[in-house]
């Protein structure tokens, strides 16, 4: 790759439940608070950062593992003048729960959110680094699968022994219904005040409650969901202009700006970055 600041997105039809991002030089990367549809874990290869996950702030550096539950708002930007390189892996929660059940780590094949934001363990960090390198390599599908599953088993056996860093704070059921509606209908463009009224809230109260439980506004929550849906569409080869229109962006410039703020790559980079397998 000629430009180390451009991320590599690894995707492989043999591993449809895994997305991997690598960036060699991200010292100029800036994200706004966002979330992912999958459970996510990253390993910091170089540099240091302030890592905000939910309402919890951590200082993280080379060798640390950072964890984000699905739909959990977070933000991780490099410190000023700091180098910044990392791998970030996004894993489908249902697939992961099934793997952990089969490995005997969970009693049921039902996903339970993790309760740690940061793991400081040099051995696990090195293993993740090596597994990610292997996924980007020309190793066989079997070799990659063995390495990935072995690492996930080691990781979650370790997580199982850790004290919880925070208590899971579930939104009230009535508020969760609004969030679920915005997730399920991210492509609709009904005004947020109409959405609030639909569920018996005033616009101002809904906004306050969203900020309290989701660390974002309902509008930003919906934009983030549209970006998640657009990523799926781009991976499936849908043209950029069609994606922008389908998910309610006024034009391609608006779509590109919102996408880059949350993915730190343009839609074209996300779609066309070579996949290694």
Coordinates of C-alpha atoms in Angstrom, one line a residue:
X1 CA 0.0 0.0 0.0
X2 CA 1.5 3.3 -1.0
X3 CA -0.4 5.5 1.5
X4 CA 0.1 4.2 5.1
X5 CA -2.7 6.6 6.3
X6 CA -5.3 4.8 4.2
X7 CA -6.9 2.0 6.1
X8 CA -7.0 -1.6 4.8
X9 CA -10.4 -3.3 5.2
X10 CA -10.1 -7.1 5.1
X11 CA -13.1 -9.1 4.2
X12 CA -13.3 -12.8 3.0
X13 CA -16.4 -14.7 1.9
X14 CA -15.0 -17.7 4.0
X15 CA -15.3 -15.5 7.1
X16 CA -18.6 -13.6 6.5
X17 CA -18.9 -12.8 10.2
X18 CA -15.6 -11.0 10.6
X19 CA -14.5 -7.5 9.4
X20 CA -10.9 -6.4 10.0
X21 CA -9.5 -2.9 9.7
X22 CA -5.7 -2.1 9.7
X23 CA -4.2 1.3 9.6
X24 CA -0.4 1.8 9.7
X25 CA -0.3 5.6 10.2
X26 CA -3.4 7.1 11.7
X27 CA -1.9 10.0 13.5
X28 CA -4.3 12.4 11.6
X29 CA -7.3 10.2 12.0
X30 CA -10.3 11.8 13.8
X31 CA -13.6 10.1 14.6
X32 CA -16.7 11.6 16.0
X33 CA -18.6 9.4 18.6
X34 CA -20.1 6.4 16.8
X35 CA -21.0 2.7 17.2
X36 CA -20.8 -0.5 15.4
X37 CA -23.4 -3.2 14.7
X38 CA -20.9 -5.9 15.8
X39 CA -18.9 -6.6 19.0
X40 CA -15.5 -5.0 18.4
X41 CA -12.0 -5.4 19.7
X42 CA -8.8 -3.5 18.7
X43 CA -5.1 -3.9 19.4
X44 CA -3.0 -0.7 19.6
X45 CA 0.2 -1.2 17.7
X46 CA 1.7 2.2 18.1
X47 CA 0.9 5.4 20.0
X48 CA -1.5 6.5 22.7
X49 CA -5.0 7.8 22.9
X50 CA -7.9 8.9 25.0
X51 CA -10.6 6.2 24.6
X52 CA -14.2 7.1 25.4
X53 CA -16.6 4.2 25.6
X54 CA -20.1 5.0 26.8
X55 CA -19.4 7.6 29.6
X56 CA -16.1 6.0 30.6
X57 CA -12.8 7.6 29.7
X58 CA -9.5 5.6 29.5
X59 CA -5.9 6.4 28.5
X60 CA -4.7 3.7 26.3
X61 CA -1.4 3.0 24.6
X62 CA 0.6 0.5 22.6
X63 CA -0.2 -3.1 23.5
X64 CA -3.6 -2.4 25.0
X65 CA -6.7 -4.1 23.8
X66 CA -9.9 -2.0 23.6
X67 CA -13.4 -3.5 23.5
X68 CA -16.7 -2.1 22.4
X69 CA -20.1 -3.8 22.7
X70 CA -22.5 -3.7 19.7
X71 CA -24.3 -0.3 19.4
X72 CA -22.1 1.2 22.2
X73 CA -21.1 4.8 21.4
X74 CA -17.4 5.3 21.6
X75 CA -14.6 7.4 20.3
X76 CA -10.8 6.8 20.2
X77 CA -8.5 9.5 18.7
X78 CA -4.7 9.6 18.9
X79 CA -3.0 12.0 21.3
X80 CA -1.5 15.1 19.7
X81 CA 1.8 14.4 18.0
X82 CA 1.4 10.7 18.8
X83 CA 2.0 7.9 16.3
X84 CA -1.2 5.8 15.8
X85 CA -1.5 2.3 14.4
X86 CA -4.0 -0.4 15.1
X87 CA -6.0 -3.4 14.1
X88 CA -9.7 -3.4 14.7
X89 CA -11.9 -6.5 14.4
X90 CA -15.7 -6.4 14.2
X91 CA -17.4 -9.8 14.9
X92 CA -21.0 -10.7 14.5
X93 CA -22.4 -11.3 18.0
X94 CA -24.6 -14.3 17.2
X95 CA -21.8 -16.1 15.4
X96 CA -19.4 -15.3 18.3
X97 CA -21.9 -16.6 20.9
X98 CA -22.2 -19.9 19.0
X99 CA -18.4 -20.3 18.8
X100 CA -18.1 -19.6 22.6
X101 CA -20.9 -22.1 23.3
X102 CA -19.2 -24.8 21.2
X103 CA -15.9 -24.1 23.0
X104 CA -17.6 -24.6 26.4
X105 CA -17.0 -21.0 27.5
X106 CA -20.7 -20.2 27.6
X107 CA -23.6 -22.3 28.8
X108 CA -25.9 -21.1 26.0
X109 CA -25.4 -19.9 22.5
X110 CA -26.8 -16.5 23.5
X111 CA -24.7 -13.3 23.3
X112 CA -23.9 -11.5 26.6
X113 CA -22.3 -8.1 26.4
X114 CA -18.8 -7.9 27.8
X115 CA -18.2 -5.7 30.8
X116 CA -14.6 -4.6 30.2
X117 CA -13.4 -1.6 28.0
X118 CA -9.7 -2.2 28.2
X119 CA -7.5 -5.3 28.6
X120 CA -3.8 -4.8 29.4
X121 CA -2.2 -8.2 28.7
X122 CA 0.9 -8.4 26.5
X123 CA 0.4 -12.0 25.6
X124 CA -3.2 -11.6 24.4
X125 CA -2.2 -8.4 22.6
X126 CA 0.6 -10.2 20.7
X127 CA -1.6 -13.1 19.8
X128 CA -4.3 -10.8 18.4
X129 CA -1.6 -8.9 16.4
X130 CA -0.3 -12.2 15.0
X131 CA -3.8 -13.4 14.1
X132 CA -4.6 -10.2 12.3
X133 CA -1.3 -10.4 10.4
X134 CA -2.3 -14.0 9.4
X135 CA -5.7 -13.0 8.2
X136 CA -4.1 -10.4 5.9
X137 CA -1.6 -13.0 4.7
X138 CA -1.7 -15.8 2.0
X139 CA -2.3 -18.4 4.7
X140 CA -4.9 -21.0 3.9
X141 CA -8.5 -20.6 5.1
X142 CA -8.0 -23.6 7.4
X143 CA -4.9 -22.0 9.0
X144 CA -6.7 -18.7 9.5
X145 CA -9.8 -20.4 11.0
X146 CA -7.7 -22.4 13.5
X147 CA -5.7 -19.3 14.6
X148 CA -8.8 -17.2 14.9
X149 CA -10.8 -19.7 16.9
X150 CA -7.8 -20.5 19.2
X151 CA -7.3 -16.8 19.9
X152 CA -11.0 -16.2 20.6
X153 CA -11.1 -19.1 23.0
X154 CA -8.0 -17.8 24.9
X155 CA -9.4 -14.2 24.9
X156 CA -12.8 -15.1 26.3
X157 CA -11.4 -17.6 28.9
X158 CA -9.3 -14.6 30.1
X159 CA -12.3 -12.2 30.0
X160 CA -14.4 -14.7 32.0
X161 CA -11.8 -14.3 34.9
X162 CA -11.8 -10.5 34.9
X163 CA -13.7 -8.3 37.3
X164 CA -16.4 -6.2 35.6
X165 CA -15.2 -2.7 34.9
X166 CA -18.7 -1.3 34.8
X167 CA -22.3 -2.4 35.4
X168 CA -24.4 -2.8 32.3
X169 CA -26.9 0.1 32.3
X170 CA -29.9 -0.9 30.3
X171 CA -32.2 1.8 28.9
X172 CA -35.8 1.8 30.2
X173 CA -37.9 -0.5 28.0
X174 CA -39.9 2.4 26.6
X175 CA -36.7 4.2 25.5
X176 CA -35.2 1.0 24.1
X177 CA -38.3 0.7 21.9
X178 CA -37.4 4.0 20.3
X179 CA -33.8 2.9 19.7
X180 CA -35.0 -0.4 18.2
X181 CA -37.3 1.5 15.9
X182 CA -34.5 3.8 14.7
X183 CA -32.3 0.7 14.2
X184 CA -35.0 -1.2 12.3
X185 CA -36.1 1.8 10.2
X186 CA -32.8 3.7 9.7
X187 CA -33.7 4.4 6.1
X188 CA -36.9 6.2 6.9
X189 CA -36.8 10.0 7.1
X190 CA -39.7 10.8 9.5
X191 CA -38.8 13.8 11.7
X192 CA -37.5 12.9 15.2
X193 CA -40.2 14.9 16.9
X194 CA -42.8 12.7 15.1
X195 CA -40.8 9.6 16.2
X196 CA -40.9 10.9 19.8
X197 CA -44.6 11.5 19.7
X198 CA -45.2 8.1 18.2
X199 CA -43.8 6.6 21.4
X200 CA -45.3 9.1 23.8
X201 CA -42.3 11.3 24.4
X202 CA -41.7 15.0 23.9
X203 CA -38.7 15.8 21.6
X204 CA -36.7 17.4 24.4
X205 CA -37.3 14.6 26.8
X206 CA -36.4 11.9 24.3
X207 CA -33.2 13.8 23.5
X208 CA -32.2 14.1 27.2
X209 CA -32.9 10.4 27.7
X210 CA -30.9 9.3 24.6
X211 CA -28.0 11.4 25.8
X212 CA -28.2 9.7 29.2
X213 CA -28.4 6.1 28.0
X214 CA -26.9 6.1 24.6
X215 CA -24.5 9.1 24.8
X216 CA -25.8 10.6 21.6
X217 CA -28.9 12.4 20.3
X218 CA -31.7 10.5 18.5
X219 CA -30.7 12.2 15.2
X220 CA -27.1 11.2 15.5
X221 CA -28.1 7.7 16.5
X222 CA -30.1 7.4 13.3
X223 CA -27.3 8.8 11.2
X224 CA -24.9 6.3 12.7
X225 CA -27.4 3.5 11.9
X226 CA -27.6 4.7 8.3
X227 CA -23.8 4.5 8.1
X228 CA -23.9 0.9 9.4
X229 CA -26.5 0.0 6.8
X230 CA -24.5 1.8 4.1
X231 CA -21.4 -0.3 5.0
X232 CA -23.4 -3.5 4.4
X233 CA -24.6 -2.2 1.1
X234 CA -21.1 -1.1 -0.1
X235 CA -19.7 -4.5 0.8
X236 CA -22.4 -6.0 -1.4
X237 CA -21.4 -3.8 -4.3
X238 CA -24.2 -1.3 -4.4
X239 CA -23.1 1.9 -6.2
X240 CA -22.2 4.8 -3.9
X241 CA -24.8 7.2 -5.4
X242 CA -27.5 4.6 -4.9
X243 CA -26.4 3.9 -1.3
X244 CA -26.5 7.7 -0.5
X245 CA -30.0 8.0 -1.9
X246 CA -31.3 4.8 -0.3
X247 CA -30.3 5.8 3.2
X248 CA -31.6 9.3 3.2
X249 CA -28.5 11.4 2.5
X250 CA -29.3 14.6 0.6
X251 CA -26.4 14.0 -1.9
X252 CA -23.1 12.2 -2.2
X253 CA -21.1 15.0 -0.5
X254 CA -23.4 14.7 2.6
X255 CA -23.0 10.9 2.6
X256 CA -19.2 11.1 2.2
X257 CA -18.8 13.6 5.0
X258 CA -21.0 11.6 7.5
X259 CA -19.3 8.3 6.4
X260 CA -15.8 9.6 6.9
X261 CA -16.5 11.1 10.3
X262 CA -17.5 7.7 11.6
X263 CA -15.3 5.3 9.5
X264 CA -12.3 7.5 8.9
X265 CA -12.4 6.5 5.3
X266 CA -14.4 7.5 2.3
X267 CA -17.1 5.2 0.9
X268 CA -14.9 4.6 -2.1
X269 CA -12.0 3.6 0.0
X270 CA -14.2 1.3 2.1
X271 CA -15.6 -0.4 -1.0
X272 CA -12.5 -0.7 -3.1
X273 CA -9.7 -1.3 -0.6
X274 CA -8.3 -4.7 -1.6
X275 CA -9.5 -7.7 0.3
X276 CA -6.8 -10.2 1.2
X277 CA -7.5 -13.9 1.3

